[in-house]
XYZ file of C-alpha atoms in Angstrom:
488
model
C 152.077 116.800 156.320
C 148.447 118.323 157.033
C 147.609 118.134 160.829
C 145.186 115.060 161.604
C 142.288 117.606 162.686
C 142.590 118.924 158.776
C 142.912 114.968 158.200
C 139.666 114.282 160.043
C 137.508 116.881 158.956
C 138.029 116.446 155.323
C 137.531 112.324 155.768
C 134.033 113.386 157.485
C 133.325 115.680 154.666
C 134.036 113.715 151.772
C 132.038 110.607 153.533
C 129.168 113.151 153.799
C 129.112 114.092 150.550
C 129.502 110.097 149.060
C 126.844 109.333 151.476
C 124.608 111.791 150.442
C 124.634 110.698 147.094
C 124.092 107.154 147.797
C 121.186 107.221 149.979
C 119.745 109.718 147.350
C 119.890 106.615 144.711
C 118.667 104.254 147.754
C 115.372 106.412 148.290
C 113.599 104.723 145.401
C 114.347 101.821 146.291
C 112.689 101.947 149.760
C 109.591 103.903 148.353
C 109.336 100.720 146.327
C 109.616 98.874 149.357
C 112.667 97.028 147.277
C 115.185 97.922 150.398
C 116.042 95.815 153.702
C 118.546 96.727 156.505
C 120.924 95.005 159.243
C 121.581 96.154 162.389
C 123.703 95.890 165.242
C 125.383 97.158 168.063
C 128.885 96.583 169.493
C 131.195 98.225 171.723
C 135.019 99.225 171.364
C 138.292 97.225 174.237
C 139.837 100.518 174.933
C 137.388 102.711 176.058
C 133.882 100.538 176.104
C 132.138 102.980 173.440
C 128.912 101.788 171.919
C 128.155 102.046 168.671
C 125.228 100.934 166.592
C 125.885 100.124 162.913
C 123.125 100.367 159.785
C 123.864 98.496 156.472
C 121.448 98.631 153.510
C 120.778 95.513 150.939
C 118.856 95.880 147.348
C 118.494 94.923 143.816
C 119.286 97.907 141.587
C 118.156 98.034 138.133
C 120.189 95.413 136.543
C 119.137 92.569 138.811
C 122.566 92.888 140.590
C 122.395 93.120 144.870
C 123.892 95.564 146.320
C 125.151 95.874 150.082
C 126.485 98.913 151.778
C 127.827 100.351 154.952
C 125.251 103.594 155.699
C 126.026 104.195 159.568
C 128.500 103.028 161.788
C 127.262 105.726 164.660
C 128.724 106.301 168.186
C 126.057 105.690 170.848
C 125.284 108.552 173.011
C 126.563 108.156 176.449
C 123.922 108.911 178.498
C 121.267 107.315 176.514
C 119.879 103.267 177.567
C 120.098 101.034 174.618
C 116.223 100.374 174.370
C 114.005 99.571 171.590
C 112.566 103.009 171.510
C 115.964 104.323 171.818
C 117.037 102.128 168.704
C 114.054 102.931 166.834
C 114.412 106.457 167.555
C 118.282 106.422 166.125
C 117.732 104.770 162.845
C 114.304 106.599 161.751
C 116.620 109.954 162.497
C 119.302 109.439 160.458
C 117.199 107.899 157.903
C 115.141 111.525 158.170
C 118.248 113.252 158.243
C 119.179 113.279 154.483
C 117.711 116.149 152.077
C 115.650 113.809 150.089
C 113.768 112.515 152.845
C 113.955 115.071 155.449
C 109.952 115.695 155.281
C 108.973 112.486 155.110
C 107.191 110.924 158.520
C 109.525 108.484 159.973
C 107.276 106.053 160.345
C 105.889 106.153 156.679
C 109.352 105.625 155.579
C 110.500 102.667 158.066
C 106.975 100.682 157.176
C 108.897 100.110 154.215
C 112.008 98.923 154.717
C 112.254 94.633 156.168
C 115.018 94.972 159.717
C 116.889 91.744 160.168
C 118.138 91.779 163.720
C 119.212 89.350 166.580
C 116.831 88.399 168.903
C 117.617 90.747 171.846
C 114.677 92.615 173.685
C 116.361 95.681 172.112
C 115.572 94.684 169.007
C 112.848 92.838 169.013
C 110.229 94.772 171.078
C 106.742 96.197 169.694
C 107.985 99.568 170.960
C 111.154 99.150 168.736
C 111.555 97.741 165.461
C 109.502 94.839 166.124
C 106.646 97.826 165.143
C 107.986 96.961 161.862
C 108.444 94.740 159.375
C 111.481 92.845 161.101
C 112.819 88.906 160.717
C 115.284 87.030 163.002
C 118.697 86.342 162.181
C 118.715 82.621 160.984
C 122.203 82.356 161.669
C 121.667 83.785 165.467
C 118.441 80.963 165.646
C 121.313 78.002 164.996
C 123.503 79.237 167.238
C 120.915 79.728 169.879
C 119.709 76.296 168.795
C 123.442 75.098 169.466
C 123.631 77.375 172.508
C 120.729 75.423 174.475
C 121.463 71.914 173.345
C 125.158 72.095 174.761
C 125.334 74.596 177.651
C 125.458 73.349 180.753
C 123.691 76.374 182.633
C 121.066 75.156 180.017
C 120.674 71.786 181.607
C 119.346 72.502 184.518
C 116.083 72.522 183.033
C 116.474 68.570 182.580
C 115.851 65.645 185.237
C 119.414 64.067 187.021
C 119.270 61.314 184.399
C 119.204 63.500 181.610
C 121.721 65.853 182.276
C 124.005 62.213 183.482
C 124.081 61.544 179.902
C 125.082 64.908 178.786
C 127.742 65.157 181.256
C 130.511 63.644 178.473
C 129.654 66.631 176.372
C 130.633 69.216 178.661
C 133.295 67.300 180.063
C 134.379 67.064 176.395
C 133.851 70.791 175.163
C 135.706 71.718 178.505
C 138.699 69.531 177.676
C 138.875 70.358 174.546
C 139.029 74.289 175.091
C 141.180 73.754 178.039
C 143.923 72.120 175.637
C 143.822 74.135 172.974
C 144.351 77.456 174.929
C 147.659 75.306 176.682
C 149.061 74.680 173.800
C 148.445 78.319 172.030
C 149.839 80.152 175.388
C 152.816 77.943 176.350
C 153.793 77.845 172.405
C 153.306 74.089 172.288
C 151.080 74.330 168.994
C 154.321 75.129 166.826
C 155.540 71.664 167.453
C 152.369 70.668 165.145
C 152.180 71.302 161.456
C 148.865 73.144 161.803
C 147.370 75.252 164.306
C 144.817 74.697 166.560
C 141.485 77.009 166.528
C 140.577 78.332 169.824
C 136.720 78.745 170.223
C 134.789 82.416 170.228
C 132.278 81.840 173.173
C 129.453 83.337 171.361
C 130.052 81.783 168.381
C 129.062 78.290 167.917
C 131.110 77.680 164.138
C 134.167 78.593 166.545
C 133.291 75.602 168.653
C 133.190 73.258 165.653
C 136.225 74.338 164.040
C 138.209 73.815 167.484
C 137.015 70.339 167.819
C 137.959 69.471 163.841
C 141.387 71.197 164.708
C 141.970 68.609 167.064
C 140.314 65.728 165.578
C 142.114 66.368 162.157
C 145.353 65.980 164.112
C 144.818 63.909 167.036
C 147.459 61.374 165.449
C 150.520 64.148 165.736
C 149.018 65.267 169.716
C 149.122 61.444 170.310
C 152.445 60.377 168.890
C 153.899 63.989 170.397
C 152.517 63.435 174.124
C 151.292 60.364 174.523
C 147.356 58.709 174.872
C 148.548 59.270 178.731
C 148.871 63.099 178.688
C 147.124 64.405 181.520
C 145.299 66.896 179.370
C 143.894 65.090 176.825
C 142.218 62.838 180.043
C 138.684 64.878 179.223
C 138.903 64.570 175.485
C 136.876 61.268 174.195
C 137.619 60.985 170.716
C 135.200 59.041 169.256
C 132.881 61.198 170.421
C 134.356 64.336 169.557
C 134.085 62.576 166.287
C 130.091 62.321 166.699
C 129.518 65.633 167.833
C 131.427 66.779 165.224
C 129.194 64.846 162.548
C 126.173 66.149 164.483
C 127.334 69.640 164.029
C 128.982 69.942 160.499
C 125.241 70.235 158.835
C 124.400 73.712 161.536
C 127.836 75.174 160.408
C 126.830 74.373 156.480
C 123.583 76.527 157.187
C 125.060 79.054 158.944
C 127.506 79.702 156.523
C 125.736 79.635 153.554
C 122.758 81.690 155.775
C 125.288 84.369 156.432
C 126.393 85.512 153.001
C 125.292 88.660 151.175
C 127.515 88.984 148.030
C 124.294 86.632 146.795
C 120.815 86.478 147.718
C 120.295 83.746 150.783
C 117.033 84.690 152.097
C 115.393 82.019 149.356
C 117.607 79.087 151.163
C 116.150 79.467 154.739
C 113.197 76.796 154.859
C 115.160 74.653 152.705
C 117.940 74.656 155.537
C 115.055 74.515 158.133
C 114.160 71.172 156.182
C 117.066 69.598 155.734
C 118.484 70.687 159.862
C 114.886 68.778 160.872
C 115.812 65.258 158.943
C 119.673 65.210 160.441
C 118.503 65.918 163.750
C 115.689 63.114 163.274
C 118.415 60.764 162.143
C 119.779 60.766 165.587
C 116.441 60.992 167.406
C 116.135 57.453 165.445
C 119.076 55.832 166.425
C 118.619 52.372 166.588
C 119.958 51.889 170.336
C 117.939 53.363 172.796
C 119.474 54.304 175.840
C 116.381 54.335 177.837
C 117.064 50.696 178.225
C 120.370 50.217 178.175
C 121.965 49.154 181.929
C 125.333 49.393 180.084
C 127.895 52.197 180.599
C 127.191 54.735 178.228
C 128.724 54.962 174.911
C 128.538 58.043 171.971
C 125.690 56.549 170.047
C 123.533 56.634 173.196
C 124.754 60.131 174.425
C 124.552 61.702 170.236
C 121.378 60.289 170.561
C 119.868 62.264 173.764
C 121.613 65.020 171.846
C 119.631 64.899 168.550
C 116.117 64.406 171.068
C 117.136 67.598 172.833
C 117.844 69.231 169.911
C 115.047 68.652 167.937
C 113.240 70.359 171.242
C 115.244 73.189 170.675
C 115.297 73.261 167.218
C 111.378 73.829 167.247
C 111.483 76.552 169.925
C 114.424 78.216 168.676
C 114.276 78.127 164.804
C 110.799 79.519 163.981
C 110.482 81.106 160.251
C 108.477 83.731 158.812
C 106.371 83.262 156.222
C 108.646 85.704 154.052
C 111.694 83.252 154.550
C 108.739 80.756 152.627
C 107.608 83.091 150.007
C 111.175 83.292 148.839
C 111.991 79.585 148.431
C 108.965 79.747 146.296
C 110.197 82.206 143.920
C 113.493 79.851 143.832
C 112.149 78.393 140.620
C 113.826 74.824 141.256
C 111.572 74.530 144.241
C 108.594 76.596 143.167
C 106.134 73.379 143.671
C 107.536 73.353 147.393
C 107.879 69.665 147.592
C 109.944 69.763 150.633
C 106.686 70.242 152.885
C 105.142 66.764 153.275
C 102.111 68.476 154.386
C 99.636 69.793 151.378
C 97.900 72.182 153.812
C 101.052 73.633 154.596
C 101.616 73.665 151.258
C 98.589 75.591 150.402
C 99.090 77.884 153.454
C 102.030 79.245 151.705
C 100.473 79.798 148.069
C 98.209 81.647 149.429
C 100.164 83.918 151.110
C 102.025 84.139 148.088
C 98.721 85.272 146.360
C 98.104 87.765 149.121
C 101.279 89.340 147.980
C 100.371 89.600 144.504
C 97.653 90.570 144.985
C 98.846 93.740 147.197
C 101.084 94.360 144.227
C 98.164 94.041 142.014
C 96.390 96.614 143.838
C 99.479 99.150 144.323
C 100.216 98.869 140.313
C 96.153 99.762 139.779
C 96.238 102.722 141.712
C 99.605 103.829 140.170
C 98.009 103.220 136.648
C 94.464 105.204 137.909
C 96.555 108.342 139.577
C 98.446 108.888 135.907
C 95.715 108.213 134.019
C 93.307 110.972 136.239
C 96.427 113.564 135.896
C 96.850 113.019 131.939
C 93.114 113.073 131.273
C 92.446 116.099 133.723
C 95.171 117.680 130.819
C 93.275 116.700 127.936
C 90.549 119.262 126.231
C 87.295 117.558 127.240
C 84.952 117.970 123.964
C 80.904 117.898 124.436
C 81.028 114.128 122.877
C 83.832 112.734 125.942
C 80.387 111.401 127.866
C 80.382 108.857 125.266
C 83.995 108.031 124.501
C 85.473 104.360 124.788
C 87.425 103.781 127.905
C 90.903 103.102 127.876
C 91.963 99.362 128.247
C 92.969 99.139 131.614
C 96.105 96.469 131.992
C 95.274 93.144 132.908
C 97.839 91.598 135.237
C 96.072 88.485 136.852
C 98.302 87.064 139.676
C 96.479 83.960 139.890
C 97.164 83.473 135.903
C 100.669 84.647 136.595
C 101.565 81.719 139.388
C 99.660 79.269 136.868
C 102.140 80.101 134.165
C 105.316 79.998 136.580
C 104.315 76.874 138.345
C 104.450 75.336 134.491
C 107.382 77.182 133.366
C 110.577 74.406 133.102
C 113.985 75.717 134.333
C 116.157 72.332 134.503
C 117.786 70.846 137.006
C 120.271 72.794 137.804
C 119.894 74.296 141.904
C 122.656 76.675 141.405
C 120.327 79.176 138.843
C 121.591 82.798 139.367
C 118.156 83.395 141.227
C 118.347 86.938 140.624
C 119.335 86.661 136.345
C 116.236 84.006 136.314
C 113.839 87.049 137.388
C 115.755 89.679 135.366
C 114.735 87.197 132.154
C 111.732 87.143 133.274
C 110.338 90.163 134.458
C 108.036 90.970 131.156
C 106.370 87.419 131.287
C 105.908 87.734 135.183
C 105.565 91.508 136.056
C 104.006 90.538 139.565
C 106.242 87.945 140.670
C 109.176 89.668 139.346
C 108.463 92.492 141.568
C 107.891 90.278 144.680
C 111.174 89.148 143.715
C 112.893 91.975 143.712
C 111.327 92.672 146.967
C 111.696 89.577 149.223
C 115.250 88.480 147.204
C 116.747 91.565 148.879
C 116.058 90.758 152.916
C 119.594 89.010 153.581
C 118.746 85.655 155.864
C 121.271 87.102 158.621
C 122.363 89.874 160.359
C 126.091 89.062 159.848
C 126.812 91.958 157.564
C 126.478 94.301 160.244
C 128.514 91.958 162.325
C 131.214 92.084 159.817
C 131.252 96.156 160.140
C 132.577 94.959 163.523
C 135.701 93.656 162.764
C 136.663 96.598 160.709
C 135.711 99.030 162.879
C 137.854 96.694 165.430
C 141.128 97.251 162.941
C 140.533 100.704 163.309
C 140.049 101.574 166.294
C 143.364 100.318 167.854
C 145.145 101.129 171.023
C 147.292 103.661 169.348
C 143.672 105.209 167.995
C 141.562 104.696 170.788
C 141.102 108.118 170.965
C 139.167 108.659 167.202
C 136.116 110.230 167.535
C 133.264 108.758 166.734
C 132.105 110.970 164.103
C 136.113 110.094 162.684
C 135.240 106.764 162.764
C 131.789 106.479 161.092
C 133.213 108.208 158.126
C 136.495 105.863 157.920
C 134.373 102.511 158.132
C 131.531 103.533 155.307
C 134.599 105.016 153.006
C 136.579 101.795 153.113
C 133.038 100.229 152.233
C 131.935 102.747 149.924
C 135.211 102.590 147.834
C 135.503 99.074 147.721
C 132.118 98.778 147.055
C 132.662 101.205 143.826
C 136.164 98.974 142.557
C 133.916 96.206 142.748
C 131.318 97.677 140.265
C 133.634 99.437 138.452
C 135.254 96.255 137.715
C-alpha cells in the first residue's frame, strides 16, 4: 500500500488540477455577472479548527444550474475572523487561479451576488457587505422563530406579556427535557418510532421534536401514564397549536434552502404567504386582553402570532433582487400578491432599471466590435458618405410589454429555468436578467451542507488531516459527484 503522505499529496494534486479547470469554465460566467456564491464558516470537535467554506451557483449554457464545492479552506490560526479578514480570504483565492490572477480583486468580486448569514462578519461595509450581498432567508425565519420563542428574548416585554408566554417555554423545556430521557436511558425503543431531539440553532429541529411527540403521544400515554412526572410540562393541545403555527416557517425554509433548483424566485411569495398565517392568529377571535379567565392556547397562539408579526417585520426584510425574481416567475409576472399598486410599480421599475443596465452593457459590447472590425476595413475616399449600419434595437420597455402579455397556463410548477431557455430569442433582455438573478440561491445552506461532510471526514481517528488534506477531499467528493450527475 502507498504511504498516506504519497496518499495525500496526490489527493491535493489531482483536486488542484480538477479545480483549476473548473473555475477556468466559471470565469465567464462571473465576467457576465451570471455567478453567485455561499459562504460560511465552521469549526471542527477534535481540535476547534476553523475553516471557511466557498461554493459557487450558475446557469451554464443549457439553462441547467449548477452548484459546486470551490473552497473548503482551513482558517489561519492567528488571524480574527473579521469582515476584512473574510473579504480578504475569498478575493485571494478567487485571484489565485491563472485565469484571473491579474485581475483587481475588487473588479472581479463587484460581480459576483454573496449570500451569507447575518453575522457582523459577514455583513459589514468593510467586508462583503462592500458588495453585492443578500441575507440568508432561511437564517431570517429562524431568527424570526429565534425571537418569538426565546425566553432571554422576552425580557424586552412587560410582566403581563411574558405571563402569557410562560406556557411556551415551559412547554419547549418539557418537551426537550423528555425527549433527551428517553434517547439516553434507552426508553425510546419501547416506541415504534423515534423521537427527534432538537439542534439548538436550528429552529426545523424544534418542530420536528414537538411532531415526534405529538404524532405519538397515544403510545407515551398508554406506556407511562397521563401521570408521568415528565410529561407534567408538556400541554398537548398546545403543542398541537404551536405546531400548526410553525409548520408554514418549516415549509419556507425548506423549500428556501434547496439548490438542485432555482429558489431565489420563491422568496416574496413565502414573505407573502408567512405575513397572512401570522395575521390569522393576530385575528383570533378571542382576545385575551379581556379575558379574566385562566389562560387557554387560543389566547397564548394568539400573543404568539402579535409578537411574531413584530418580529417578522424586523427580522425578514427582502431585497429588491429577491422581487425582481418572482417577477421573472412567469405565473406571477403581474405580481398580484402585493395589494399595494405603488409597491407594485416600485418593483417594475426596478425591473426596468435592470434592463436597462443590460441595455446599455449589450450597446457598448455591440459599439467596441463594431469600432475594431471597421478600424480593419480599407476606408475608401467615398466612406464619409456611406449608410450606417443598423444598430440592434432591443427596447426593454417593449420587451416587459410583450412578457407581461405572453400566456403560460396555470401550471406554478413551470421549470423556471426551461421557460427562459424557450425564450431567450423573443426576450434577449429579460432572458439575461434571468440568467443572472435565477442563479443567487435564497439561502446559505449549501455551504452549511459542506459542513456535515467535512464533519464525516474529519473524525476522531482523522483529527489529525491537514487542512490542505481536507479541502481537497471535500471539493473531490463534490466535484465527482457533481460530474456522475451530469454525466448521467
Amino acid at each position: 500500500m502507498p504511504h498516506p503522505t504519497t496518499v495525500s499529496k496526490n489527493t491535493i494534486k489531482i483536486a488542484e488540477n480538477h479545480r483549476n479547470t473548473l473555475f477556468e469554465n466559471i470565469v465567464p460566467f462571473i465576467q457576465d455577472k451570471c455567478c453567485s456564491m455561499t459562504t460560511d464558516m465552521w469549526s471542527d470537535k477534535y481540535k476547534k479548527r476553523h475553516y471557511i467554506t466557498i461554493t459557487v451557483h450558475y446557469i451554464d449554457i443549457n439553462w441547467i444550474l449548477q452548484k459546486n464545492v470551490l473552497h473548503t479552506g482551513q482558517w489561519p490560526i492567528s488571524e480574527k475572523k473579521t469582515a476584512e479578514n473574510i473579504k480578504n480570504s475569498i478575493s485571494t483565492f478567487l485571484t489565485s487561479f491563472e485565469s484571473t490572477k491579474f485581475q483587481i480583486p475588487n473588479e472581479l468580486m463587484e460581480k459576483i451576488t454573496f449570500v451569507t448569514d447575518q453575522g457582523p462578519n459577514m455583513t459589514s461595509s468593510s467586508g462583503l457587505g462592500a458588495y453585492n450581498r443578500l441575507n440568508c432567508c432561511a437564517h431570517m425565519l429562524n431568527t424570526v422563530l429565534r425571537h418569538v420563542f426565546e425566553p432571554k428574548f422576552l425580557d424586552a416585554e412587560d410582566e403581563r406579556n411574558r405571563k402569557l408566554l410562560e406556557p411556551v417555554t415551559k412547554l419547549l423545556s418539557g418537551a426537550k427535557s423528555f425527549v433527551k430521557y428517553m434517547k439516553t436511558s434507552g426508553e425510546v425503543n419501547k416506541l415504534s418510532k423515534g423521537l427527534i431531539q432538537e439542534v439548538e440553532t436550528r429552529w426545523n429541529t424544534r418542530l420536528a421534536m414537538l411532531l415526534s411527540i405529538h404524532e405519538q403521544w397515544d403510545e407515551i400515554i398508554n406506556e407511562y401514564g397521563e401521570d408521568f412526572w415528565r410529561l407534567q410540562n408538556i400541554d398537548i393541545d398546545l403543542l398541537k397549536q404551536i405546531t400548526e403555527f410553525l409548520k408554514p416557517f418549516k415549509t419556507a425554509s425548506d423549500e428556501l434552502e434547496g439548490d438542485i433548483n432555482s429558489t431565489i424566485h420563491k422568496v416574496l411569495l413565502y414573505k407573502v404567504v408567512l405575513e397572512k398565517h401570522i395575521n390569522k392568529y393576530c385575528n383570533l377571535e378571542e382576545d385575551m386582553f379581556n379575558s379574566s379567565d385562566e389562560l387557554n392556547s387560543t389566547s397564548i397562539t394568539q400573543k404568539l402570532g402579535i409578537r411574531a408579526r413584530e418580529m417578522f417585520k424586523k427580522k425578514f426584510i427582502i431585497n429588491r433582487t429577491h422581487e425582481v425574481a418572482c417577477f421573472l416567475w412567469p405565473n406571477f409576472k403581474k405580481l398580484k400578491m402585493m395589494s399595494d399598486e405603488s409597491e407594485r410599480k416600485r418593483i417594475m421599475n426596478n425591473v426596468k432599471l435592470e434592463l436597462l443596465k443590460i441595455e446599455i452593457e449589450q450597446k457598448e459590447e455591440y459599439t467596441e466590435t463594431e469600432s475594431i472590425e471597421n478600424s480593419a476595413l480599407n476606408s475608401s475616399q467615398f466612406s464619409e458618405w456611406e449608410d450606417d449600419v443598423p444598430q440592434p434595437k432591443q427596447s426593454y420597455e417593449q420587451e416587459i410589454d410583450n412578457y407581461l402579455t405572453c400566456f403560460v397556463g396555470k401550471n406554478v410548477d413551470i421549470d423556471i429555468l426551461n421557460f427562459w431557455k424557450s425564450q431567450n430569442e423573443k426576450f434577449p433582455l429579460l432572458s439575461r436578467l434571468a440568467r443572472r438573478t435565477l442563479c443567487i440561491p435564497a439561502s446559505s445552506a449549501s455551504s452549511e451542507r459542506v459542513f456535515s461532510v467535512a464533519g464525516r471526514i474529519i473524525e476522531e481517528r482523522r483529527s489529525r488531516l491537514k487542512g490542505e488534506t481536507v479541502n481537497s477531499l471535500i471539493f473531490l467528493h463534490d466535484y465527482f459527484k457533481n460530474t456522475y450527475v451530469s454525466f448521467s
